[in-house]
Coordinates of C-alpha atoms in Angstrom, one line a residue:
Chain A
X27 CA 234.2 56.1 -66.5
X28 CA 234.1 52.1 -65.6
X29 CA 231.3 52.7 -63.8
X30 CA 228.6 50.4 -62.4
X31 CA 226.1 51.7 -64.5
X32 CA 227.9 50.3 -67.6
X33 CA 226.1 47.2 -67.5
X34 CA 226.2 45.7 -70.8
X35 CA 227.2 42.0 -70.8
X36 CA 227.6 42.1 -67.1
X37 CA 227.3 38.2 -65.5
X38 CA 225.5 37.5 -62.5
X39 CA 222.1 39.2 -62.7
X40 CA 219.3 37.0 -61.9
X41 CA 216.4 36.4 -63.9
X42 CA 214.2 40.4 -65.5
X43 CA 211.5 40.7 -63.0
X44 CA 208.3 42.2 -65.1
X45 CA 206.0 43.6 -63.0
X46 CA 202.4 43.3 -64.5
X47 CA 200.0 46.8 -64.8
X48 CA 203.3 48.6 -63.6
X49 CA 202.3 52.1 -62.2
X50 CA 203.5 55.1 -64.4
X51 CA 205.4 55.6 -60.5
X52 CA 205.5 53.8 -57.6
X53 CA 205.3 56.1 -55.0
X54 CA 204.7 60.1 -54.8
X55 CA 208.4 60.5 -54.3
X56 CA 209.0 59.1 -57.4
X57 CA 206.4 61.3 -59.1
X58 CA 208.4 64.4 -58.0
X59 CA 211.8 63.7 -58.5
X60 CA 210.5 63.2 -61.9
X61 CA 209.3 66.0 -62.2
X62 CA 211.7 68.5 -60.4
X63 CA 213.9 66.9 -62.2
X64 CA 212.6 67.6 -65.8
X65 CA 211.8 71.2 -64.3
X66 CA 215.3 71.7 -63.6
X67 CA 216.3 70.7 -67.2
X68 CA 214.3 72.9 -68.5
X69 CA 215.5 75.9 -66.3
X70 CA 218.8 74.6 -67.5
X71 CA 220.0 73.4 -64.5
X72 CA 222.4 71.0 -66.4
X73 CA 222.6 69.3 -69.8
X74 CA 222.2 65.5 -70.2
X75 CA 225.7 65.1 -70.0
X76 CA 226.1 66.8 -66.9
X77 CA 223.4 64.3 -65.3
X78 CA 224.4 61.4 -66.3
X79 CA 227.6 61.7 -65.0
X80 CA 226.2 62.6 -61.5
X81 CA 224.7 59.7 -61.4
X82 CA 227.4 57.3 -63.1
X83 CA 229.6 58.3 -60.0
X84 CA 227.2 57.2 -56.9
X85 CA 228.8 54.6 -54.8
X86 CA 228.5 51.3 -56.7
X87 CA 226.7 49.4 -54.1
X88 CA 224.2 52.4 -53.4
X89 CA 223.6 52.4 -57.2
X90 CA 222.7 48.4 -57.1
X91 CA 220.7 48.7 -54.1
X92 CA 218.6 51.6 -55.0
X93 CA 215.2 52.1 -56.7
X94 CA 215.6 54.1 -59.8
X95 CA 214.5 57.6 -59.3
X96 CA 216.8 57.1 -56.3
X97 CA 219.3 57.3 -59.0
X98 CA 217.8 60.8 -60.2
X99 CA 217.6 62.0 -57.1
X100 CA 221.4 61.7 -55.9
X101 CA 222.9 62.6 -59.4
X102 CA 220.6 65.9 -59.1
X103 CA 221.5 66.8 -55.5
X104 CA 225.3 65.9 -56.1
X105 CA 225.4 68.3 -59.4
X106 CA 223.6 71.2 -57.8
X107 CA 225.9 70.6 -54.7
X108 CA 229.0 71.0 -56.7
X109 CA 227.8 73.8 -58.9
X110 CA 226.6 75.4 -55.0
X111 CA 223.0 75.5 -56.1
X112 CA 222.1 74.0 -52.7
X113 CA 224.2 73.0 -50.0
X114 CA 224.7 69.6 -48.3
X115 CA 224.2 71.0 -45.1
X116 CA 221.1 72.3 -45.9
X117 CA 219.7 69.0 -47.7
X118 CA 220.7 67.0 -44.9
X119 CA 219.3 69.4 -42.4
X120 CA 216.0 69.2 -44.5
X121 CA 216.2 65.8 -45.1
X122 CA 216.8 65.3 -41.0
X123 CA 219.5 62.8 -41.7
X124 CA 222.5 61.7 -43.9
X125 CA 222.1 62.5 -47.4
X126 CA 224.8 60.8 -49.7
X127 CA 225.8 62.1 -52.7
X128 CA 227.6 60.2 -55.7
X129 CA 232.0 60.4 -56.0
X130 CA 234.0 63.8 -57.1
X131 CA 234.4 63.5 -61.1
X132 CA 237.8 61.8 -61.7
X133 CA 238.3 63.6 -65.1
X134 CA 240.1 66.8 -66.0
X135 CA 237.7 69.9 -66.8
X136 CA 237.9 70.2 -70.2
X137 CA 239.5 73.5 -71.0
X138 CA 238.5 73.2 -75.0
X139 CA 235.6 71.6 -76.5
X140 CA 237.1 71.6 -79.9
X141 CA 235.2 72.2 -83.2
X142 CA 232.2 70.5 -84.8
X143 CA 232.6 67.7 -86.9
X144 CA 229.9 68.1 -90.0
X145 CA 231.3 65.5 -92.3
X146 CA 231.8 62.4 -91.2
X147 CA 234.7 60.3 -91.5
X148 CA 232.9 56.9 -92.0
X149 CA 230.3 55.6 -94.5
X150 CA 227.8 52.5 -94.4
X151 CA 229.7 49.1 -94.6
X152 CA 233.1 50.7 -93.4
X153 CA 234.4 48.1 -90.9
X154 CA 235.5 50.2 -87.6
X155 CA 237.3 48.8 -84.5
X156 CA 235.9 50.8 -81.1
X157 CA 238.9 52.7 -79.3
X158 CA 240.4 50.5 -76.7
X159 CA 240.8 53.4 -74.1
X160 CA 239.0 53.4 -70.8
X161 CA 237.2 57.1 -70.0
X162 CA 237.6 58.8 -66.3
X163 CA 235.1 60.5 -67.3
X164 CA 231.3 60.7 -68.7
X165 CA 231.3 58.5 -71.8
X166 CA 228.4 56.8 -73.8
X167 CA 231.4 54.3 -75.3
X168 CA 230.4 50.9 -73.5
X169 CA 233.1 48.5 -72.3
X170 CA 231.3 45.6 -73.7
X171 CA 232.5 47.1 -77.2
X172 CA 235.7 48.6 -76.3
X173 CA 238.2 47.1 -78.7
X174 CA 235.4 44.9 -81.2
X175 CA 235.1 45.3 -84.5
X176 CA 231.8 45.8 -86.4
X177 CA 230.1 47.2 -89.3
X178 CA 228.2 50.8 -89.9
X179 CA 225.2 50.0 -90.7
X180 CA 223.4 54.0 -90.0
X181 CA 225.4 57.3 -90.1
X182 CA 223.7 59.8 -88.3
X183 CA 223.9 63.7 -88.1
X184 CA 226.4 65.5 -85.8
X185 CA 225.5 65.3 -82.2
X186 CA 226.2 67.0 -79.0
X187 CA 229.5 64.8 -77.7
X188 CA 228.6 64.0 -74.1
X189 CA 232.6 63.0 -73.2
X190 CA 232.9 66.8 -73.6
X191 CA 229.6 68.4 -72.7
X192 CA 230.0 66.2 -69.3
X193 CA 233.4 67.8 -68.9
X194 CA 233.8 72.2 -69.6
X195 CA 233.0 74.2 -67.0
X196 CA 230.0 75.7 -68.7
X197 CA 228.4 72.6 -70.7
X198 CA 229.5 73.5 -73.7
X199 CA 230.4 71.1 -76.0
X200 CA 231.7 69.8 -79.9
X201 CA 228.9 68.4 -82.2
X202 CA 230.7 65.1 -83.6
X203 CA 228.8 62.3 -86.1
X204 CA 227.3 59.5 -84.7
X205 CA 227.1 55.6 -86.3
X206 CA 224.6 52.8 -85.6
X207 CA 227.5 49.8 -85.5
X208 CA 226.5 46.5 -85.9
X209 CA 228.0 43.5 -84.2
X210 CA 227.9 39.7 -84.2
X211 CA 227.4 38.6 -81.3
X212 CA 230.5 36.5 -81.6
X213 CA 232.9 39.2 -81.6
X214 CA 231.6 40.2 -78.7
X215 CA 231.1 37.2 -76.7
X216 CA 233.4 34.5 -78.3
X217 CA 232.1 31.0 -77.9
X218 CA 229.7 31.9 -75.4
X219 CA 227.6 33.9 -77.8
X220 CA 224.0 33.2 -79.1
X221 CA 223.9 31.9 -82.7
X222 CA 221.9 34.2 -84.7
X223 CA 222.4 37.5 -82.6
X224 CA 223.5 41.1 -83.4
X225 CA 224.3 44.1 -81.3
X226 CA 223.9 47.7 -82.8
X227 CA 225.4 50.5 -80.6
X228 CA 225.1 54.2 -81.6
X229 CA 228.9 55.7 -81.3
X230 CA 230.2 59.0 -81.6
X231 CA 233.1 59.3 -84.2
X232 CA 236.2 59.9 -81.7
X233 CA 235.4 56.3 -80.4
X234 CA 236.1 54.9 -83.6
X235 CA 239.0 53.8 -85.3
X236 CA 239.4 52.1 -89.0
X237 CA 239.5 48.5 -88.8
X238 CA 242.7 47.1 -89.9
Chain B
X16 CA 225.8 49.9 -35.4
X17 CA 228.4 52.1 -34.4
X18 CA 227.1 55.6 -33.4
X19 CA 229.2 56.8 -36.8
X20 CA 227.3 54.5 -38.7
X21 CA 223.9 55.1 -36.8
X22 CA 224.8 59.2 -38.1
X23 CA 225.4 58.3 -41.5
X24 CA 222.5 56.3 -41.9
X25 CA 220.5 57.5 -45.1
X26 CA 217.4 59.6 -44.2
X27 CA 214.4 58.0 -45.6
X28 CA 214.5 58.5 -49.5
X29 CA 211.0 60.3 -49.1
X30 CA 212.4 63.4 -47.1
X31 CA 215.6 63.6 -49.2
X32 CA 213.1 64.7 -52.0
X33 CA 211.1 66.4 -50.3
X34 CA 214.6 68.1 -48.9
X35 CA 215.9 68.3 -52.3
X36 CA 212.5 70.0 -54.3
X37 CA 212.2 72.5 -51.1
X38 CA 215.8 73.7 -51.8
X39 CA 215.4 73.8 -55.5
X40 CA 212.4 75.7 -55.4
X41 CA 213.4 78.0 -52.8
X42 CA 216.7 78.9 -54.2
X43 CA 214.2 79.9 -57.3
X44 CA 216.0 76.6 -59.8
X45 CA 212.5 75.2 -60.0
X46 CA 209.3 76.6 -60.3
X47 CA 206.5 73.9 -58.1
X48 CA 204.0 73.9 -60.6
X49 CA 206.2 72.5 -63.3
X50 CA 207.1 69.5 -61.3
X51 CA 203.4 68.7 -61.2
X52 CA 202.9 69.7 -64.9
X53 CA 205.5 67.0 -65.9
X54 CA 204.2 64.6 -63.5
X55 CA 200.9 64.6 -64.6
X56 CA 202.2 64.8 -68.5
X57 CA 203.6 61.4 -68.7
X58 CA 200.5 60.0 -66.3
X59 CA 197.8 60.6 -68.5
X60 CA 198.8 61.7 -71.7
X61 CA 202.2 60.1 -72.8
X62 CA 202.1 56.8 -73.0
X63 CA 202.4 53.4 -74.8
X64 CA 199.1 54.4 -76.8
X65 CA 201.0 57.0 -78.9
X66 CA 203.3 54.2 -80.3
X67 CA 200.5 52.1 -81.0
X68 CA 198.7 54.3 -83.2
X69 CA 202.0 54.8 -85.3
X70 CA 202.2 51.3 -85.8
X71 CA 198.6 50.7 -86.6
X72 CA 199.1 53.8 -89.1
X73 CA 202.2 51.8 -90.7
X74 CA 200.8 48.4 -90.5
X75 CA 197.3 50.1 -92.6
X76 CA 199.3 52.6 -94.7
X77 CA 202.1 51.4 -97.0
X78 CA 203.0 54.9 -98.0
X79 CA 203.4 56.0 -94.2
X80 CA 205.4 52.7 -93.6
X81 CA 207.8 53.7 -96.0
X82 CA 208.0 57.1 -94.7
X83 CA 208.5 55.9 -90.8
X84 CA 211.1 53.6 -91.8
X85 CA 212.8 56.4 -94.1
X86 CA 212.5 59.1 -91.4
X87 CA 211.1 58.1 -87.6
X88 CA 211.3 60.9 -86.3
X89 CA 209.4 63.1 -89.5
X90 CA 206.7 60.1 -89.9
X91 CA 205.6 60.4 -85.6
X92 CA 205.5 64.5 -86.4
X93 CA 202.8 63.9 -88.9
X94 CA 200.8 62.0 -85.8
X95 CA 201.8 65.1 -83.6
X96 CA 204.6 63.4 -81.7
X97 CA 208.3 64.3 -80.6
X98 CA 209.7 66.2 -78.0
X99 CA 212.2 65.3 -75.7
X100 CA 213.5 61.9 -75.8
X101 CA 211.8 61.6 -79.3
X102 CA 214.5 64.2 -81.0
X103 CA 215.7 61.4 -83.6
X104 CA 213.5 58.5 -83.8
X105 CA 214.5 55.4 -85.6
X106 CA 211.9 52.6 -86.1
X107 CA 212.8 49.0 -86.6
X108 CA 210.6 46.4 -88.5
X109 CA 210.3 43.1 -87.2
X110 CA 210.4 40.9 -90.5
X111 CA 209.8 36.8 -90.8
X112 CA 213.6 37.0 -90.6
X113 CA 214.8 39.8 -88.1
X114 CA 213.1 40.1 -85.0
X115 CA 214.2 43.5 -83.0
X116 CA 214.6 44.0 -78.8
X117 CA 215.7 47.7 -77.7
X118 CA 218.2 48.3 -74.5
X119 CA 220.1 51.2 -73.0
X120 CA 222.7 49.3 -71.4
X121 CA 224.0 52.7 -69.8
X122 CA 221.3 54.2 -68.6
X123 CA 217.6 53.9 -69.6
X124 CA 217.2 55.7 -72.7
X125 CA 213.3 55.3 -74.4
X126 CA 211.3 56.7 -77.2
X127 CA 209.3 58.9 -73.9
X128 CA 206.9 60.6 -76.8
X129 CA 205.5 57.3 -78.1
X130 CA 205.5 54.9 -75.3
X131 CA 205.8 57.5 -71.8
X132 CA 208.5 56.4 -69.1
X133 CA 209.9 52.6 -69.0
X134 CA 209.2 50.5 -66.7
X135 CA 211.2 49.4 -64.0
X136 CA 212.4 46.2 -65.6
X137 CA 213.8 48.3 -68.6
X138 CA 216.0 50.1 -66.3
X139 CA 217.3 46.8 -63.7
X140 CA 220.0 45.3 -63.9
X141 CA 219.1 42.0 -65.2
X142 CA 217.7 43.5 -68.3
X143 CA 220.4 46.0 -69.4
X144 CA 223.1 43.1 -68.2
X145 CA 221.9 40.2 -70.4
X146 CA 219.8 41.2 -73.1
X147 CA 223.0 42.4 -75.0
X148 CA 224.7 39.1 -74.2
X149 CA 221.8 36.4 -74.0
X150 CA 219.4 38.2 -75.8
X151 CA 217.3 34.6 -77.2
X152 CA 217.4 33.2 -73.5
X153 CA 216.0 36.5 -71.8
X154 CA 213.0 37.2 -74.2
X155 CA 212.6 33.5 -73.5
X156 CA 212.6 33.8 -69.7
X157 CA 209.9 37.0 -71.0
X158 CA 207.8 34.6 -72.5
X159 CA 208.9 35.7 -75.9
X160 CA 210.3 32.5 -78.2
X161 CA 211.9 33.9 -81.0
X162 CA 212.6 30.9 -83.5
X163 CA 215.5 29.6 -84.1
X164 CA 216.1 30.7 -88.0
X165 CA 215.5 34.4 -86.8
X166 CA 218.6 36.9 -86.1
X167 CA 217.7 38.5 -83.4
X168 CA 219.0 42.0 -83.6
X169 CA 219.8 44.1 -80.1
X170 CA 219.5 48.0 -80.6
X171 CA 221.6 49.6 -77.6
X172 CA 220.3 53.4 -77.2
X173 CA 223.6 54.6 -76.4
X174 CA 223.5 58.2 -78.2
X175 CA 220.5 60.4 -78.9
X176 CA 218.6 57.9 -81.0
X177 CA 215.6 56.3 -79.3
X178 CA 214.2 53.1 -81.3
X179 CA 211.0 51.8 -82.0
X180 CA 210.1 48.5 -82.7
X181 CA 207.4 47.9 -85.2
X182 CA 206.2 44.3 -84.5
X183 CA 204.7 42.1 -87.4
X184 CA 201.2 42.6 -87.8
X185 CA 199.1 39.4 -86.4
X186 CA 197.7 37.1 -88.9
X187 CA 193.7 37.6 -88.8
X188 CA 193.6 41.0 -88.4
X189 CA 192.4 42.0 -92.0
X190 CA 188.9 42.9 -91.0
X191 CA 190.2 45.8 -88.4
X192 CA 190.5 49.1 -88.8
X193 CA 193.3 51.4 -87.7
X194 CA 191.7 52.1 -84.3
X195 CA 191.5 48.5 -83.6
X196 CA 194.4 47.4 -84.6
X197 CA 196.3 50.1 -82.3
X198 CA 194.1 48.4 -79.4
X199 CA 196.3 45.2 -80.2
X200 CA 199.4 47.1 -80.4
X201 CA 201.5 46.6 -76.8
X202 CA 203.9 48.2 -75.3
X203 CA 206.1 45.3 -74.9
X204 CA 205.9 44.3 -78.7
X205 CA 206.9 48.0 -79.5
X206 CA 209.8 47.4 -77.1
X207 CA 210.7 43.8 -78.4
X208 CA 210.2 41.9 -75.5
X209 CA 206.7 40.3 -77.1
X210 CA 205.6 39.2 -80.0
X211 CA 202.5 40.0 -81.4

């Protein structure tokens, strides 16, 4: 999805603000959305997939305007909602006011995750071009390499594919190689780019293409 | 304000979690003394300190160097680390040449086992944004000048690997031990936003 939490290369932010002898949290709200959270993971409430997603579909101002956990907290209410865990009613009767939740998924439930991948189709130095496509749905494939050639530089062991694990009705999901690709900066960012800069971005296998 | 907006006005973010955990534990999805088990985890015992000690450890120990660089995620085992977000560990050496900076430009992906939960400016906007795009201007602006003649490499944590960054041992430190030289050891160096 072209979401607002696909930030890479994004113009217009403002200078990093570092905050100096940061707090682990900032508040005890923080502290146990945290934590309910990770408790809910570990019940097997949903797989990472599954979250991210929640949270890659809140509004895109409320996702700009929020604290972090913020983020946490409305992707976990919005899955448990959908899956009818909880109910909104409830959470907003609880809460004593409005409670927004993040978008419906825009993707098509994925009716087949397909079969592993064990060997991989790539090897260290192969140049590889990233798929041009755009994703409805969950997808770890940023738009800021969407359509750029680089170089693998790491090929790692089959992972979970989180496209598909995002996307079944029951989490399940196809294991797929993963490569560490490296970029110059130019390809990326044309004459605007830094001289003396590379990007390395972990990609699944079915985001990648030979480069011709 | 309209009365509709006035009725779709957010509750306060405090009682939405407090709205949220009461439904998830009483609905039996989450059990209330794991929430403060986690919490209290990554206060006191996960943190920033782990990572240091598997630098020091590498910066002391050639033999472990080479097996962190080899295999991250075997080498922090040895030291009793891993778990989640520390499933496949891959450390990066910071070299008179190559000087390494670690985003998750999707989300806010982090090696949790050796350096606990990021900090806020890991996960803004700003950083994610521009550190891809502008890295040498941003660790700049960080008060980290990264000279000229070295590539600056930009390690986006976009799949299940979480990086490390090993920094370059300071000049002067050849009297310290391990345990001292893991007190010099920061988080931000380990991140790539300092030098050390």
């Amino acid at each position: 999805m072209d979401g607002i939490h696909d930030l890479g290369g994004r113009e217009g932010f403002g200078p990093v603000v570092v905050e100096a002898d940061e707090p682990v949290f900032h508040a005890d709200w923080e502290r146990r959305v945290w934590g309910m959270a990770m408790a809910a993971f570990a019940g097997g409430v949903c797989n990472g997939g599954q979250f991210r997603h929640s949270i890659e579909r809140m509004d895109p101002v409320h996702y700009l305007s929020s604290r972090y956990y913020e983020h946490w907290l409305t992707g976990l209410a919005t899955w448990t909602v959908e899956r009818g865990l909880v109910d909104h009613a409830e959470l907003e009767r609880r809460a004593g006011g409005a409670f927004p939740l993040s978008r419906p998924v825009l993707a098509p439930v994925v009716a087949d995750p397909g079969q592993d991948v064990e060997s991989p189709r790539f090897a260290v130095g192969d140049r590889v071009r990233v798929r041009a496509t755009s994703h409805r749905g969950h997808t770890r494939a940023p738009q800021f390499v969407r359509g750029r050639g680089g170089v693998v530089v790491r090929v790692d062991r089959p992972f979970p594919m989180p496209d598909v694990e995002a996307h079944t009705a029951d989490g399940r999901t196809r294991r797929e190689p993963v490569y560490c690709v490296r970029f110059d900066a130019g390809e990326l960012w044309g004459d605007s780019a830094e001289p003396g800069a590379v990007v390395c971005v972990d990609l699944w296998e079915s985001y990648l293409e030979e480069a011709g | 304000m309209s009365e509709h907006d006035h009725a779709h006005t957010p509750a306060p973010v405090e009682r939405r979690a407090e709205a949220v955990e009461g439904a998830l534990v009483d609905g039996g999805h989450v059990r209330p003394q794991d929430v403060e088990t986690f919490a209290r985890l990554y206060e006191d015992e996960i943190g920033p300190m782990n990572g240091a000690r598997v630098v020091a450890k590498a910066w002391v120990d050639p033999d472990y160097r080479e097996r962190l660089l080899a295999d991250g995620t075997a080498a922090i085992a040895e030291l009793g680390f891993g778990g989640p977000e520390g499933g496949y560990l891959i450390a990066v050496e910071n070299t008179e040449a190559v000087h390494n900076v670690v985003v998750c430009t999707l989300c806010s992906c982090y090696p949790w086992p050796l350096l606990g939960l990021p900090p806020d400016w890991y996960k803004s906007a700003p950083y994610r944004s521009r550190v891809v795009r502008e890295p040498r201007a941003v660790l700049a602006e960080m008060g980290c000048e990264v000279p000229d003649d070295v590539e600056i490499r930009v390690w986006d944590s976009t799949a299940e690997t979480r990086y490390l960054v090993v920094p370059q041992r300071p000049a002067g430190t050849d009297g310290l031990d391990e345990q001292a030289l893991a007190g010099l050891v920061t988080r931000d160096s380990m991140i790539g936003v300092a030098r050390l």
